[in-house]
Amino acid sequence: MEFVTYEVNDRVGIITINREKALNALNSQVLDELSEAFDGVDLSEIRCLILTGAGEKSFVAGADIGEMSNLSKSEGEAFGKKGNDLFRKIETFPIPVIAAVNGFALGGGCEISMSCDIRICSDNAVFGQPEVGLGITPGFGGTQRLARLVSPGMAKQLIYTARNIKADEAYRIGLVNKVVSAEELMPEALKMAAGIAANAPIAVRACKKAINDGLQTDMDKAIVIEEKLFGSCFETEDQKAAMANFLEKDKEKKLKVVPFKNM
Ligand code: CAA
């Protein structure tokens, strides 16, 4: 692939958008390659993914403005669908995805980070949905995910004004989970990913599905979704071993890390 790299660090996969000259802007080729990279993840091995951008300046500076500049209405809609299909794939990917936001996360960059489960950013990160300044709406899910992640009022303010915000404000409004220095970004993302990867994989996947699916529906249906997924964890080797370990009277054994199995 020309613009996307994939590497594996123990049980964590790292997908990097590598189009530094254009600040990692998302053109059709990048979107296709990202989709291919996610399809290629070996889910029997990998338990958590990190998505980041190449270089020190930008995570993703948005959808490619050059490519969008001459689109017709129907081509614009199709381009939106291409991004939305990919971002939905990321959002519903069976294992957690952490966005390590290393600089600009504007337009499609903010949007792709919001399709991830967790966002950690460097202190030089800048978030924003500048689309109305370009004569368009956010097109890769920004109107929907920002309103759900922060609040409808805050999302409307950011989108209508097209104002960019720095890392500390993104943290204050709940858009990012954690802000660290640029040097600490990947170590911190890897540390969090390793912590997730150390937990029971079936249970972690079930948690992601329960939270995602539950948020799409009312509470009565949502708790049934949880019940089913909770039930699905029982009789698994991990559940049996982990609970037996806890119940073990021997304190030494009780504190031992449970050797969770692969899927
Ligand atoms: N699309 C295409 N190319 C982009 C780009 C984008 N979104 N963002 C940056 N680039 C390119 C620039 O054209 C430039 O290329 P050249 O060297 O060939 O001229 C290169 O990246 C470096 O950019 P700048 O010289 O502009 O760098 P800077 O440090 O002066 O500014 C910036 C950085 C503030 C991020 C600025 O590049 C910028 O404002 N970029 C556009 C941000 C934006 O509006 N994003 C939203 C796009 S719309 C969208 O995403 C729609 C959607 O929801 C689907």
CSV table of N, CA, C and O and ligand atoms in Angstrom, one decimal, residues 21-23 25 57 61-65 68 104 106-108 111 130-131 134 136 138-140, ligand 1:
chain,number,residue,atom,x,y,z
A,21,LYS,N,3.0,14.5,3.2
A,21,LYS,CA,3.2,15.7,2.4
A,21,LYS,C,1.9,16.5,2.3
A,21,LYS,O,1.8,17.7,2.2
A,22,ALA,N,0.7,15.7,2.4
A,22,ALA,CA,-0.6,16.4,2.4
A,22,ALA,C,-1.2,16.3,3.8
A,22,ALA,O,-2.4,16.3,3.9
A,23,LEU,N,-0.3,16.3,4.8
A,23,LEU,CA,-0.8,16.2,6.2
A,23,LEU,C,-1.8,15.1,6.4
A,23,LEU,O,-2.7,15.2,7.2
A,25,ALA,N,-4.1,13.9,4.6
A,25,ALA,CA,-5.4,14.1,4.1
A,25,ALA,C,-6.0,12.8,3.4
A,25,ALA,O,-5.2,12.1,2.8
A,57,LYS,N,3.3,16.6,12.8
A,57,LYS,CA,2.4,17.8,12.6
A,57,LYS,C,1.0,17.5,12.6
A,57,LYS,O,0.1,18.2,13.1
A,61,ALA,N,-5.5,15.9,8.2
A,61,ALA,CA,-6.0,17.3,8.0
A,61,ALA,C,-7.3,17.4,7.3
A,61,ALA,O,-7.6,18.4,6.7
A,62,GLY,N,-8.0,16.3,7.3
A,62,GLY,CA,-9.3,16.3,6.6
A,62,GLY,C,-9.4,15.5,5.4
A,62,GLY,O,-8.5,14.8,5.0
A,63,ALA,N,-10.6,15.5,4.8
A,63,ALA,CA,-10.8,14.9,3.5
A,63,ALA,C,-10.0,15.7,2.5
A,63,ALA,O,-9.8,16.9,2.7
A,64,ASP,N,-9.6,15.1,1.4
A,64,ASP,CA,-8.8,15.8,0.4
A,64,ASP,C,-9.6,16.9,-0.3
A,64,ASP,O,-10.5,16.6,-1.1
A,65,ILE,N,-9.2,18.1,-0.1
A,65,ILE,CA,-10.0,19.2,-0.7
A,65,ILE,C,-9.8,19.3,-2.2
A,65,ILE,O,-10.7,19.6,-2.9
A,68,MET,N,-12.1,16.8,-3.7
A,68,MET,CA,-13.5,17.2,-3.6
A,68,MET,C,-13.9,18.4,-4.4
A,68,MET,O,-15.1,18.6,-4.7
A,104,PHE,N,-2.9,17.9,13.8
A,104,PHE,CA,-4.2,18.3,13.2
A,104,PHE,C,-5.2,17.1,13.1
A,104,PHE,O,-4.8,16.1,12.6
A,106,LEU,N,-8.6,17.6,11.7
A,106,LEU,CA,-9.6,18.6,11.2
A,106,LEU,C,-10.6,17.9,10.2
A,106,LEU,O,-10.1,17.0,9.5
A,107,GLY,N,-11.8,18.3,10.2
A,107,GLY,CA,-12.8,17.7,9.3
A,107,GLY,C,-12.8,16.2,9.4
A,107,GLY,O,-13.0,15.6,10.4
A,108,GLY,N,-12.5,15.5,8.2
A,108,GLY,CA,-12.4,14.1,8.2
A,108,GLY,C,-11.4,13.5,9.2
A,108,GLY,O,-11.6,12.3,9.6
A,111,GLU,N,-13.3,13.4,12.4
A,111,GLU,CA,-14.3,12.4,12.2
A,111,GLU,C,-13.8,11.0,12.3
A,111,GLU,O,-14.4,10.1,12.9
A,130,PRO,N,-14.1,22.2,10.1
A,130,PRO,CA,-14.1,23.5,9.4
A,130,PRO,C,-14.9,23.5,8.1
A,130,PRO,O,-14.8,24.5,7.3
A,131,GLU,N,-15.8,22.5,7.9
A,131,GLU,CA,-16.4,22.3,6.6
A,131,GLU,C,-17.3,23.5,6.2
A,131,GLU,O,-17.3,23.8,5.0
A,134,LEU,N,-15.8,25.8,4.0
A,134,LEU,CA,-15.5,25.3,2.6
A,134,LEU,C,-16.8,25.1,1.8
A,134,LEU,O,-16.8,24.5,0.7
A,136,ILE,N,-19.4,23.2,2.6
A,136,ILE,CA,-20.0,21.9,2.8
A,136,ILE,C,-20.3,21.6,4.2
A,136,ILE,O,-19.9,22.3,5.1
A,138,PRO,N,-19.9,18.7,7.4
A,138,PRO,CA,-19.1,17.6,7.7
A,138,PRO,C,-19.7,16.4,6.9
A,138,PRO,O,-20.9,16.2,6.9
A,139,GLY,N,-18.8,15.5,6.3
A,139,GLY,CA,-19.4,14.5,5.5
A,139,GLY,C,-19.0,13.1,5.8
A,139,GLY,O,-19.5,12.1,5.2
A,140,PHE,N,-18.2,12.9,6.8
A,140,PHE,CA,-17.8,11.5,7.3
A,140,PHE,C,-18.3,11.3,8.7
A,140,PHE,O,-17.6,10.8,9.5
B,1,CAA,N1,-6.8,18.3,1.6
B,1,CAA,C1,-5.8,18.3,0.7
B,1,CAA,N2,-4.5,18.8,0.9
B,1,CAA,C2,-4.3,19.3,2.2
B,1,CAA,C3,-5.3,19.3,3.2
B,1,CAA,C4,-6.6,18.7,2.8
B,1,CAA,N3,-7.6,18.7,3.7
B,1,CAA,N4,-4.8,19.8,4.3
B,1,CAA,C5,-3.5,20.1,4.0
B,1,CAA,N5,-3.2,19.8,2.7
B,1,CAA,C6,-1.9,20.0,2.0
B,1,CAA,C7,-1.8,21.4,1.6
B,1,CAA,O1,-2.4,21.7,0.4
B,1,CAA,C8,-0.3,21.5,1.4
B,1,CAA,O2,0.1,20.9,0.2
B,1,CAA,P1,1.3,21.6,-0.7
B,1,CAA,O3,2.5,21.5,0.1
B,1,CAA,O4,1.3,20.7,-1.9
B,1,CAA,O5,0.8,23.0,-0.9
B,1,CAA,C9,0.2,20.6,2.5
B,1,CAA,O6,-0.9,19.7,2.9
B,1,CAA,C10,0.7,21.3,3.8
B,1,CAA,O7,-0.4,22.1,4.2
B,1,CAA,P2,-0.3,23.7,4.5
B,1,CAA,O8,0.8,24.3,3.7
B,1,CAA,O9,-1.6,24.3,4.4
B,1,CAA,O10,0.2,23.6,6.0
B,1,CAA,P3,0.0,24.7,7.2
B,1,CAA,O11,0.8,24.3,8.3
B,1,CAA,O12,0.2,26.1,6.6
B,1,CAA,O13,-1.6,24.6,7.6
B,1,CAA,C11,-3.6,23.4,8.1
B,1,CAA,C12,-2.0,23.4,8.2
B,1,CAA,C13,-4.1,24.5,9.1
B,1,CAA,C14,-4.0,22.0,8.6
B,1,CAA,C15,-4.0,23.6,6.7
B,1,CAA,O14,-3.4,22.7,5.8
B,1,CAA,C16,-5.5,23.4,6.5
B,1,CAA,O15,-6.3,24.3,6.9
B,1,CAA,N6,-5.9,22.3,5.9
B,1,CAA,C17,-7.3,22.0,5.6
B,1,CAA,C18,-8.1,21.7,6.8
B,1,CAA,C19,-9.5,21.4,6.5
B,1,CAA,O16,-10.2,22.3,6.1
B,1,CAA,N7,-10.0,20.2,6.6
B,1,CAA,C20,-11.3,19.8,6.3
B,1,CAA,C21,-11.5,19.3,5.0
B,1,CAA,S1,-13.1,19.1,4.5
B,1,CAA,C22,-13.6,17.6,5.1
B,1,CAA,O17,-12.9,16.9,5.8
B,1,CAA,C23,-14.9,17.1,4.7
B,1,CAA,C24,-15.5,15.9,5.3
B,1,CAA,O18,-16.0,16.0,6.5
B,1,CAA,C25,-15.5,14.7,4.6
